[in-house]
Amino acid sequence: MTPDLIAAFNEYFELVHADTDELRRQVYLLRFQVYVLETGFEKVEDCVCIDIAGNGRLCWEEDEFDVRSDHYLVRHRRTGVYAATARLIQPDSASLAAPFPIELHCSLDQPASDPAIRARLGEISRFAVSKVFKRRIGESGSLAGVADNVDMYFEENERRVLPHISLGLFAAVMRMAHEHGITHCYAVMEPALLRLLGRFGVIFNRIGPDVNHHGLRVPCLGTMDEALPNIQRVCPPVWDLITNRGEWAKDIPPQA
Protein backbone atom coordinates (compact mmCIF):
# COMPACT_ATOMS: atom_id res chain seq x y z
CA MET A 1 0.00 0.00 0.00
CA THR A 2 1.38 3.37 -0.97
CA PRO A 3 2.13 5.30 2.25
CA ASP A 4 0.53 8.51 0.95
CA LEU A 5 -2.77 7.44 -0.56
CA ILE A 6 -4.18 10.97 -0.35
CA ALA A 7 -1.43 12.28 -2.63
CA ALA A 8 -1.87 9.31 -4.98
CA PHE A 9 -5.62 9.90 -5.19
CA ASN A 10 -5.38 13.67 -5.47
CA GLU A 11 -2.87 13.43 -8.29
CA TYR A 12 -5.62 12.15 -10.57
CA PHE A 13 -8.96 12.79 -8.91
CA GLU A 14 -10.93 15.24 -6.79
CA LEU A 15 -13.85 14.61 -4.44
CA VAL A 16 -16.70 17.01 -5.20
CA HIS A 17 -19.59 17.47 -2.77
CA ALA A 18 -22.74 17.70 -4.90
CA ASP A 19 -24.31 20.37 -2.74
CA THR A 20 -25.87 22.51 -5.50
CA ASP A 21 -28.66 21.88 -7.97
CA GLU A 22 -26.19 21.88 -10.86
CA LEU A 23 -23.87 19.36 -9.22
CA ARG A 24 -26.79 17.11 -8.28
CA ARG A 25 -27.84 17.31 -11.94
CA GLN A 26 -24.39 15.99 -12.83
CA VAL A 27 -24.94 13.13 -10.36
CA TYR A 28 -28.21 12.12 -12.02
CA LEU A 29 -26.74 12.44 -15.53
CA LEU A 30 -23.80 10.23 -14.57
CA ARG A 31 -26.11 7.68 -12.98
CA PHE A 32 -28.10 7.52 -16.23
CA GLN A 33 -24.86 6.95 -18.11
CA VAL A 34 -23.74 4.12 -15.80
CA TYR A 35 -27.03 2.45 -14.87
CA VAL A 36 -28.78 2.74 -18.23
CA LEU A 37 -26.31 3.23 -21.07
CA GLU A 38 -23.29 1.33 -19.77
CA THR A 39 -24.78 -1.55 -17.78
CA GLY A 40 -28.45 -1.71 -18.76
CA PHE A 41 -29.39 -2.17 -15.10
CA GLU A 42 -32.14 0.42 -15.37
CA LYS A 43 -34.55 1.17 -18.22
CA VAL A 44 -34.75 4.42 -20.14
CA GLU A 45 -38.51 4.51 -19.65
CA ASP A 46 -38.03 4.58 -15.88
CA CYS A 47 -35.86 7.70 -16.09
CA VAL A 48 -36.61 11.36 -16.73
CA CYS A 49 -36.00 12.58 -20.30
CA ILE A 50 -36.62 15.94 -21.90
CA ASP A 51 -36.23 17.09 -25.50
CA ILE A 52 -33.51 19.66 -26.12
CA ALA A 53 -34.12 21.75 -29.23
CA GLY A 54 -31.52 20.79 -31.82
CA ASN A 55 -29.64 18.53 -29.39
CA GLY A 56 -31.81 15.43 -29.03
CA ARG A 57 -32.87 14.26 -25.57
CA LEU A 58 -31.41 14.77 -22.15
CA CYS A 59 -32.00 11.94 -19.66
CA TRP A 60 -31.14 11.43 -16.02
CA GLU A 61 -31.67 8.75 -13.37
CA GLU A 62 -33.39 9.89 -10.18
CA ASP A 63 -35.59 8.14 -7.63
CA GLU A 64 -37.72 8.80 -4.57
CA PHE A 65 -34.79 8.39 -2.18
CA ASP A 66 -32.81 11.28 -3.63
CA VAL A 67 -34.85 13.85 -1.70
CA ARG A 68 -33.38 12.47 1.55
CA SER A 69 -29.86 11.85 0.23
CA ASP A 70 -26.52 13.58 0.12
CA HIS A 71 -24.23 13.02 -2.88
CA TYR A 72 -20.58 13.12 -3.92
CA LEU A 73 -18.86 13.01 -7.28
CA VAL A 74 -15.33 11.99 -8.22
CA ARG A 75 -13.88 14.32 -10.86
CA HIS A 76 -10.94 13.40 -13.08
CA ARG A 77 -8.59 16.37 -12.72
CA ARG A 78 -6.95 16.33 -16.16
CA THR A 79 -10.18 16.13 -18.18
CA GLY A 80 -12.75 17.54 -15.77
CA VAL A 81 -14.92 14.47 -16.44
CA TYR A 82 -17.03 13.14 -13.57
CA ALA A 83 -15.81 9.58 -13.14
CA ALA A 84 -17.98 8.24 -10.31
CA THR A 85 -20.69 9.02 -7.83
CA ALA A 86 -22.24 7.74 -4.60
CA ARG A 87 -25.00 8.84 -2.28
CA LEU A 88 -25.87 8.43 1.38
CA ILE A 89 -29.59 8.05 2.04
CA GLN A 90 -30.58 9.55 5.39
CA PRO A 91 -33.48 8.85 7.75
CA ASP A 92 -36.84 10.24 6.72
CA SER A 93 -37.38 13.23 8.99
CA ALA A 94 -41.16 12.71 8.84
CA SER A 95 -41.04 9.05 9.90
CA LEU A 96 -38.15 6.98 11.22
CA ALA A 97 -40.07 3.87 10.12
CA ALA A 98 -39.85 4.93 6.46
CA PRO A 99 -37.98 2.13 4.68
CA PHE A 100 -34.57 2.21 3.06
CA PRO A 101 -34.03 0.48 -0.30
CA ILE A 102 -32.32 -2.49 1.37
CA GLU A 103 -35.44 -3.08 3.45
CA LEU A 104 -37.59 -3.17 0.32
CA HIS A 105 -35.39 -5.45 -1.79
CA CYS A 106 -33.69 -7.79 0.69
CA SER A 107 -34.85 -10.32 3.26
CA LEU A 108 -33.05 -9.11 6.36
CA ASP A 109 -32.30 -11.36 9.33
CA GLN A 110 -31.17 -8.40 11.43
CA PRO A 111 -32.90 -5.19 10.30
CA ALA A 112 -32.20 -2.02 12.25
CA SER A 113 -35.47 -1.67 14.14
CA ASP A 114 -34.43 0.26 17.26
CA PRO A 115 -35.74 3.86 16.90
CA ALA A 116 -32.55 5.20 18.51
CA ILE A 117 -30.50 3.51 15.80
CA ARG A 118 -32.87 4.44 12.97
CA ALA A 119 -32.51 8.10 13.90
CA ARG A 120 -28.82 7.80 12.97
CA LEU A 121 -29.14 5.21 10.20
CA GLY A 122 -28.16 5.72 6.58
CA GLU A 123 -27.72 3.63 3.46
CA ILE A 124 -24.79 3.71 1.06
CA SER A 125 -26.36 3.68 -2.38
CA ARG A 126 -25.89 4.32 -6.12
CA PHE A 127 -22.15 3.56 -5.85
CA ALA A 128 -21.18 3.82 -9.51
CA VAL A 129 -18.03 4.19 -11.62
CA SER A 130 -18.15 5.07 -15.33
CA LYS A 131 -16.78 2.40 -17.68
CA VAL A 132 -14.29 4.96 -19.03
CA PHE A 133 -12.39 4.50 -15.76
CA LYS A 134 -12.68 0.69 -15.59
CA ARG A 135 -9.48 -0.39 -17.27
CA ARG A 136 -8.49 -3.69 -15.68
CA ILE A 137 -9.75 -7.14 -16.61
CA GLY A 138 -12.96 -8.03 -14.83
CA GLU A 139 -13.99 -4.51 -13.81
CA SER A 140 -16.28 -3.60 -16.71
CA GLY A 141 -19.26 -5.60 -15.40
CA SER A 142 -19.03 -4.05 -11.95
CA LEU A 143 -20.89 -0.92 -10.88
CA ALA A 144 -18.19 -0.15 -8.34
CA GLY A 145 -15.35 -0.79 -10.78
CA VAL A 146 -13.84 -3.64 -8.74
CA ALA A 147 -12.81 -6.98 -10.27
CA ASP A 148 -13.83 -10.28 -8.64
CA ASN A 149 -10.17 -11.19 -8.16
CA VAL A 150 -9.28 -8.55 -5.58
CA ASP A 151 -5.74 -9.93 -5.23
CA MET A 152 -4.92 -8.22 -8.53
CA TYR A 153 -4.88 -4.92 -6.62
CA PHE A 154 -2.04 -6.08 -4.38
CA GLU A 155 0.78 -6.54 -6.87
CA GLU A 156 4.27 -5.11 -6.32
CA ASN A 157 3.48 -1.85 -8.10
CA GLU A 158 0.38 -1.10 -6.05
CA ARG A 159 0.28 2.59 -6.92
CA ARG A 160 -0.54 1.59 -10.50
CA VAL A 161 -3.24 -0.97 -9.73
CA LEU A 162 -4.79 0.43 -6.56
CA PRO A 163 -8.54 1.06 -7.05
CA HIS A 164 -8.34 4.76 -6.27
CA ILE A 165 -11.86 5.62 -7.41
CA SER A 166 -13.67 3.05 -5.27
CA LEU A 167 -11.68 4.04 -2.20
CA GLY A 168 -12.31 7.71 -2.94
CA LEU A 169 -16.05 7.09 -3.16
CA PHE A 170 -16.00 5.18 0.10
CA ALA A 171 -14.11 8.07 1.70
CA ALA A 172 -16.81 10.44 0.45
CA VAL A 173 -19.55 8.27 1.94
CA MET A 174 -17.83 8.13 5.31
CA ARG A 175 -17.40 11.91 5.28
CA MET A 176 -21.11 12.35 4.55
CA ALA A 177 -21.97 9.99 7.39
CA HIS A 178 -19.84 12.01 9.80
CA GLU A 179 -21.31 15.31 8.57
CA HIS A 180 -24.90 14.12 9.08
CA GLY A 181 -24.34 12.28 12.36
CA ILE A 182 -24.94 8.86 10.79
CA THR A 183 -23.50 6.12 13.00
CA HIS A 184 -24.96 3.01 11.28
CA CYS A 185 -24.85 2.35 7.53
CA TYR A 186 -26.80 -0.14 5.48
CA ALA A 187 -25.28 -1.26 2.18
CA VAL A 188 -26.08 -3.80 -0.53
CA MET A 189 -22.65 -4.54 -1.97
CA GLU A 190 -21.12 -6.46 -4.80
CA PRO A 191 -19.12 -9.32 -3.23
CA ALA A 192 -15.89 -8.11 -4.86
CA LEU A 193 -16.24 -4.62 -3.35
CA LEU A 194 -17.04 -6.11 0.06
CA ARG A 195 -13.91 -8.31 -0.11
CA LEU A 196 -11.75 -5.42 -1.22
CA LEU A 197 -12.94 -3.14 1.57
CA GLY A 198 -12.39 -5.98 4.02
CA ARG A 199 -8.73 -6.13 3.00
CA PHE A 200 -8.43 -2.52 4.13
CA GLY A 201 -10.04 -3.20 7.51
CA VAL A 202 -13.52 -1.93 6.61
CA ILE A 203 -16.03 -3.88 8.70
CA PHE A 204 -19.50 -4.61 7.32
CA ASN A 205 -21.60 -7.37 8.88
CA ARG A 206 -23.86 -9.54 6.74
CA ILE A 207 -27.48 -9.13 7.89
CA GLY A 208 -29.31 -11.39 5.43
CA PRO A 209 -28.93 -13.84 2.56
CA ASP A 210 -27.41 -12.79 -0.75
CA VAL A 211 -29.87 -11.31 -3.22
CA ASN A 212 -29.72 -11.48 -7.00
CA HIS A 213 -30.27 -7.88 -8.06
CA HIS A 214 -28.36 -7.13 -11.27
CA GLY A 215 -25.94 -9.82 -10.09
CA LEU A 216 -25.18 -11.19 -6.66
CA ARG A 217 -25.37 -8.64 -3.84
CA VAL A 218 -24.71 -8.90 -0.09
CA PRO A 219 -26.91 -6.99 2.42
CA CYS A 220 -24.74 -5.51 5.16
CA LEU A 221 -24.71 -3.17 8.12
CA GLY A 222 -21.67 -1.33 9.46
CA THR A 223 -21.01 1.20 12.21
CA MET A 224 -18.65 4.15 12.23
CA ASP A 225 -17.40 3.32 15.74
CA GLU A 226 -16.39 -0.18 14.64
CA ALA A 227 -15.14 0.58 11.14
CA LEU A 228 -12.90 3.62 11.55
CA PRO A 229 -10.63 2.36 14.37
CA ASN A 230 -10.20 -0.97 12.57
CA ILE A 231 -9.28 0.75 9.31
CA GLN A 232 -6.70 2.82 11.19
CA ARG A 233 -5.21 -0.35 12.68
CA VAL A 234 -5.22 -2.46 9.50
CA CYS A 235 -4.46 0.15 6.84
CA PRO A 236 -3.44 3.63 8.02
CA PRO A 237 -3.17 5.10 4.46
CA VAL A 238 -6.85 4.32 3.81
CA TRP A 239 -7.79 5.80 7.20
CA ASP A 240 -5.87 8.95 6.22
CA LEU A 241 -7.79 9.18 2.93
CA ILE A 242 -11.18 8.64 4.57
CA THR A 243 -10.62 11.07 7.44
CA ASN A 244 -8.34 13.53 5.58
CA ARG A 245 -5.47 12.58 7.88
CA GLY A 246 -7.72 12.44 10.93
CA GLU A 247 -9.25 15.87 10.41
CA TRP A 248 -12.72 14.76 11.53
CA ALA A 249 -11.97 11.56 13.47
CA LYS A 250 -9.99 12.93 16.40
CA ASP A 251 -12.77 12.03 18.82
CA ILE A 252 -12.91 8.36 17.75
CA PRO A 253 -10.58 6.28 19.97
CA PRO A 254 -8.29 3.74 18.23
CA GLN A 255 -8.83 0.02 18.77
CA ALA A 256 -6.41 -1.80 21.00
CSV table of C-alpha atoms in Angstrom, one decimal:
chain,number,residue,atom,x,y,z
A,1,MET,CA,0.0,0.0,0.0
A,2,THR,CA,1.4,3.4,-1.0
A,3,PRO,CA,2.1,5.3,2.3
A,4,ASP,CA,0.5,8.5,0.9
A,5,LEU,CA,-2.8,7.4,-0.6
A,6,ILE,CA,-4.2,11.0,-0.4
A,7,ALA,CA,-1.4,12.3,-2.6
A,8,ALA,CA,-1.9,9.3,-5.0
A,9,PHE,CA,-5.6,9.9,-5.2
A,10,ASN,CA,-5.4,13.7,-5.5
A,11,GLU,CA,-2.9,13.4,-8.3
A,12,TYR,CA,-5.6,12.2,-10.6
A,13,PHE,CA,-9.0,12.8,-8.9
A,14,GLU,CA,-10.9,15.2,-6.8
A,15,LEU,CA,-13.8,14.6,-4.4
A,16,VAL,CA,-16.7,17.0,-5.2
A,17,HIS,CA,-19.6,17.5,-2.8
A,18,ALA,CA,-22.7,17.7,-4.9
A,19,ASP,CA,-24.3,20.4,-2.7
A,20,THR,CA,-25.9,22.5,-5.5
A,21,ASP,CA,-28.7,21.9,-8.0
A,22,GLU,CA,-26.2,21.9,-10.9
A,23,LEU,CA,-23.9,19.4,-9.2
A,24,ARG,CA,-26.8,17.1,-8.3
A,25,ARG,CA,-27.8,17.3,-11.9
A,26,GLN,CA,-24.4,16.0,-12.8
A,27,VAL,CA,-24.9,13.1,-10.4
A,28,TYR,CA,-28.2,12.1,-12.0
A,29,LEU,CA,-26.7,12.4,-15.5
A,30,LEU,CA,-23.8,10.2,-14.6
A,31,ARG,CA,-26.1,7.7,-13.0
A,32,PHE,CA,-28.1,7.5,-16.2
A,33,GLN,CA,-24.9,6.9,-18.1
A,34,VAL,CA,-23.7,4.1,-15.8
A,35,TYR,CA,-27.0,2.5,-14.9
A,36,VAL,CA,-28.8,2.7,-18.2
A,37,LEU,CA,-26.3,3.2,-21.1
A,38,GLU,CA,-23.3,1.3,-19.8
A,39,THR,CA,-24.8,-1.6,-17.8
A,40,GLY,CA,-28.4,-1.7,-18.8
A,41,PHE,CA,-29.4,-2.2,-15.1
A,42,GLU,CA,-32.1,0.4,-15.4
A,43,LYS,CA,-34.5,1.2,-18.2
A,44,VAL,CA,-34.7,4.4,-20.1
A,45,GLU,CA,-38.5,4.5,-19.7
A,46,ASP,CA,-38.0,4.6,-15.9
A,47,CYS,CA,-35.9,7.7,-16.1
A,48,VAL,CA,-36.6,11.4,-16.7
A,49,CYS,CA,-36.0,12.6,-20.3
A,50,ILE,CA,-36.6,15.9,-21.9
A,51,ASP,CA,-36.2,17.1,-25.5
A,52,ILE,CA,-33.5,19.7,-26.1
A,53,ALA,CA,-34.1,21.8,-29.2
A,54,GLY,CA,-31.5,20.8,-31.8
A,55,ASN,CA,-29.6,18.5,-29.4
A,56,GLY,CA,-31.8,15.4,-29.0
A,57,ARG,CA,-32.9,14.3,-25.6
A,58,LEU,CA,-31.4,14.8,-22.1
A,59,CYS,CA,-32.0,11.9,-19.7
A,60,TRP,CA,-31.1,11.4,-16.0
A,61,GLU,CA,-31.7,8.7,-13.4
A,62,GLU,CA,-33.4,9.9,-10.2
A,63,ASP,CA,-35.6,8.1,-7.6
A,64,GLU,CA,-37.7,8.8,-4.6
A,65,PHE,CA,-34.8,8.4,-2.2
A,66,ASP,CA,-32.8,11.3,-3.6
A,67,VAL,CA,-34.8,13.9,-1.7
A,68,ARG,CA,-33.4,12.5,1.5
A,69,SER,CA,-29.9,11.8,0.2
A,70,ASP,CA,-26.5,13.6,0.1
A,71,HIS,CA,-24.2,13.0,-2.9
A,72,TYR,CA,-20.6,13.1,-3.9
A,73,LEU,CA,-18.9,13.0,-7.3
A,74,VAL,CA,-15.3,12.0,-8.2
A,75,ARG,CA,-13.9,14.3,-10.9
A,76,HIS,CA,-10.9,13.4,-13.1
A,77,ARG,CA,-8.6,16.4,-12.7
A,78,ARG,CA,-7.0,16.3,-16.2
A,79,THR,CA,-10.2,16.1,-18.2
A,80,GLY,CA,-12.8,17.5,-15.8
A,81,VAL,CA,-14.9,14.5,-16.4
A,82,TYR,CA,-17.0,13.1,-13.6
A,83,ALA,CA,-15.8,9.6,-13.1
A,84,ALA,CA,-18.0,8.2,-10.3
A,85,THR,CA,-20.7,9.0,-7.8
A,86,ALA,CA,-22.2,7.7,-4.6
A,87,ARG,CA,-25.0,8.8,-2.3
A,88,LEU,CA,-25.9,8.4,1.4
A,89,ILE,CA,-29.6,8.0,2.0
A,90,GLN,CA,-30.6,9.5,5.4
A,91,PRO,CA,-33.5,8.8,7.8
A,92,ASP,CA,-36.8,10.2,6.7
A,93,SER,CA,-37.4,13.2,9.0
A,94,ALA,CA,-41.2,12.7,8.8
A,95,SER,CA,-41.0,9.1,9.9
A,96,LEU,CA,-38.1,7.0,11.2
A,97,ALA,CA,-40.1,3.9,10.1
A,98,ALA,CA,-39.9,4.9,6.5
A,99,PRO,CA,-38.0,2.1,4.7
A,100,PHE,CA,-34.6,2.2,3.1
A,101,PRO,CA,-34.0,0.5,-0.3
A,102,ILE,CA,-32.3,-2.5,1.4
A,103,GLU,CA,-35.4,-3.1,3.5
A,104,LEU,CA,-37.6,-3.2,0.3
A,105,HIS,CA,-35.4,-5.4,-1.8
A,106,CYS,CA,-33.7,-7.8,0.7
A,107,SER,CA,-34.9,-10.3,3.3
A,108,LEU,CA,-33.0,-9.1,6.4
A,109,ASP,CA,-32.3,-11.4,9.3
A,110,GLN,CA,-31.2,-8.4,11.4
A,111,PRO,CA,-32.9,-5.2,10.3
A,112,ALA,CA,-32.2,-2.0,12.2
A,113,SER,CA,-35.5,-1.7,14.1
A,114,ASP,CA,-34.4,0.3,17.3
A,115,PRO,CA,-35.7,3.9,16.9
A,116,ALA,CA,-32.6,5.2,18.5
A,117,ILE,CA,-30.5,3.5,15.8
A,118,ARG,CA,-32.9,4.4,13.0
A,119,ALA,CA,-32.5,8.1,13.9
A,120,ARG,CA,-28.8,7.8,13.0
A,121,LEU,CA,-29.1,5.2,10.2
A,122,GLY,CA,-28.2,5.7,6.6
A,123,GLU,CA,-27.7,3.6,3.5
A,124,ILE,CA,-24.8,3.7,1.1
A,125,SER,CA,-26.4,3.7,-2.4
A,126,ARG,CA,-25.9,4.3,-6.1
A,127,PHE,CA,-22.2,3.6,-5.8
A,128,ALA,CA,-21.2,3.8,-9.5
A,129,VAL,CA,-18.0,4.2,-11.6
A,130,SER,CA,-18.1,5.1,-15.3
A,131,LYS,CA,-16.8,2.4,-17.7
A,132,VAL,CA,-14.3,5.0,-19.0
A,133,PHE,CA,-12.4,4.5,-15.8
A,134,LYS,CA,-12.7,0.7,-15.6
A,135,ARG,CA,-9.5,-0.4,-17.3
A,136,ARG,CA,-8.5,-3.7,-15.7
A,137,ILE,CA,-9.7,-7.1,-16.6
A,138,GLY,CA,-13.0,-8.0,-14.8
A,139,GLU,CA,-14.0,-4.5,-13.8
A,140,SER,CA,-16.3,-3.6,-16.7
A,141,GLY,CA,-19.3,-5.6,-15.4
A,142,SER,CA,-19.0,-4.1,-11.9
A,143,LEU,CA,-20.9,-0.9,-10.9
A,144,ALA,CA,-18.2,-0.1,-8.3
A,145,GLY,CA,-15.3,-0.8,-10.8
A,146,VAL,CA,-13.8,-3.6,-8.7
A,147,ALA,CA,-12.8,-7.0,-10.3
A,148,ASP,CA,-13.8,-10.3,-8.6
A,149,ASN,CA,-10.2,-11.2,-8.2
A,150,VAL,CA,-9.3,-8.5,-5.6
A,151,ASP,CA,-5.7,-9.9,-5.2
A,152,MET,CA,-4.9,-8.2,-8.5
A,153,TYR,CA,-4.9,-4.9,-6.6
A,154,PHE,CA,-2.0,-6.1,-4.4
A,155,GLU,CA,0.8,-6.5,-6.9
A,156,GLU,CA,4.3,-5.1,-6.3
A,157,ASN,CA,3.5,-1.8,-8.1
A,158,GLU,CA,0.4,-1.1,-6.0
A,159,ARG,CA,0.3,2.6,-6.9
A,160,ARG,CA,-0.5,1.6,-10.5
A,161,VAL,CA,-3.2,-1.0,-9.7
A,162,LEU,CA,-4.8,0.4,-6.6
A,163,PRO,CA,-8.5,1.1,-7.0
A,164,HIS,CA,-8.3,4.8,-6.3
A,165,ILE,CA,-11.9,5.6,-7.4
A,166,SER,CA,-13.7,3.1,-5.3
A,167,LEU,CA,-11.7,4.0,-2.2
A,168,GLY,CA,-12.3,7.7,-2.9
A,169,LEU,CA,-16.1,7.1,-3.2
A,170,PHE,CA,-16.0,5.2,0.1
A,171,ALA,CA,-14.1,8.1,1.7
A,172,ALA,CA,-16.8,10.4,0.4
A,173,VAL,CA,-19.6,8.3,1.9
A,174,MET,CA,-17.8,8.1,5.3
A,175,ARG,CA,-17.4,11.9,5.3
A,176,MET,CA,-21.1,12.4,4.6
A,177,ALA,CA,-22.0,10.0,7.4
A,178,HIS,CA,-19.8,12.0,9.8
A,179,GLU,CA,-21.3,15.3,8.6
A,180,HIS,CA,-24.9,14.1,9.1
A,181,GLY,CA,-24.3,12.3,12.4
A,182,ILE,CA,-24.9,8.9,10.8
A,183,THR,CA,-23.5,6.1,13.0
A,184,HIS,CA,-25.0,3.0,11.3
A,185,CYS,CA,-24.8,2.4,7.5
A,186,TYR,CA,-26.8,-0.1,5.5
A,187,ALA,CA,-25.3,-1.3,2.2
A,188,VAL,CA,-26.1,-3.8,-0.5
A,189,MET,CA,-22.6,-4.5,-2.0
A,190,GLU,CA,-21.1,-6.5,-4.8
A,191,PRO,CA,-19.1,-9.3,-3.2
A,192,ALA,CA,-15.9,-8.1,-4.9
A,193,LEU,CA,-16.2,-4.6,-3.4
A,194,LEU,CA,-17.0,-6.1,0.1
A,195,ARG,CA,-13.9,-8.3,-0.1
A,196,LEU,CA,-11.7,-5.4,-1.2
A,197,LEU,CA,-12.9,-3.1,1.6
A,198,GLY,CA,-12.4,-6.0,4.0
A,199,ARG,CA,-8.7,-6.1,3.0
A,200,PHE,CA,-8.4,-2.5,4.1
A,201,GLY,CA,-10.0,-3.2,7.5
A,202,VAL,CA,-13.5,-1.9,6.6
A,203,ILE,CA,-16.0,-3.9,8.7
A,204,PHE,CA,-19.5,-4.6,7.3
A,205,ASN,CA,-21.6,-7.4,8.9
A,206,ARG,CA,-23.9,-9.5,6.7
A,207,ILE,CA,-27.5,-9.1,7.9
A,208,GLY,CA,-29.3,-11.4,5.4
A,209,PRO,CA,-28.9,-13.8,2.6
A,210,ASP,CA,-27.4,-12.8,-0.8
A,211,VAL,CA,-29.9,-11.3,-3.2
A,212,ASN,CA,-29.7,-11.5,-7.0
A,213,HIS,CA,-30.3,-7.9,-8.1
A,214,HIS,CA,-28.4,-7.1,-11.3
A,215,GLY,CA,-25.9,-9.8,-10.1
A,216,LEU,CA,-25.2,-11.2,-6.7
A,217,ARG,CA,-25.4,-8.6,-3.8
A,218,VAL,CA,-24.7,-8.9,-0.1
A,219,PRO,CA,-26.9,-7.0,2.4
A,220,CYS,CA,-24.7,-5.5,5.2
A,221,LEU,CA,-24.7,-3.2,8.1
A,222,GLY,CA,-21.7,-1.3,9.5
A,223,THR,CA,-21.0,1.2,12.2
A,224,MET,CA,-18.6,4.2,12.2
A,225,ASP,CA,-17.4,3.3,15.7
A,226,GLU,CA,-16.4,-0.2,14.6
A,227,ALA,CA,-15.1,0.6,11.1
A,228,LEU,CA,-12.9,3.6,11.5
A,229,PRO,CA,-10.6,2.4,14.4
A,230,ASN,CA,-10.2,-1.0,12.6
A,231,ILE,CA,-9.3,0.8,9.3
A,232,GLN,CA,-6.7,2.8,11.2
A,233,ARG,CA,-5.2,-0.3,12.7
A,234,VAL,CA,-5.2,-2.5,9.5
A,235,CYS,CA,-4.5,0.1,6.8
A,236,PRO,CA,-3.4,3.6,8.0
A,237,PRO,CA,-3.2,5.1,4.5
A,238,VAL,CA,-6.8,4.3,3.8
A,239,TRP,CA,-7.8,5.8,7.2
A,240,ASP,CA,-5.9,9.0,6.2
A,241,LEU,CA,-7.8,9.2,2.9
A,242,ILE,CA,-11.2,8.6,4.6
A,243,THR,CA,-10.6,11.1,7.4
A,244,ASN,CA,-8.3,13.5,5.6
A,245,ARG,CA,-5.5,12.6,7.9
A,246,GLY,CA,-7.7,12.4,10.9
A,247,GLU,CA,-9.3,15.9,10.4
A,248,TRP,CA,-12.7,14.8,11.5
A,249,ALA,CA,-12.0,11.6,13.5
A,250,LYS,CA,-10.0,12.9,16.4
A,251,ASP,CA,-12.8,12.0,18.8
A,252,ILE,CA,-12.9,8.4,17.8
A,253,PRO,CA,-10.6,6.3,20.0
A,254,PRO,CA,-8.3,3.7,18.2
A,255,GLN,CA,-8.8,0.0,18.8
A,256,ALA,CA,-6.4,-1.8,21.0
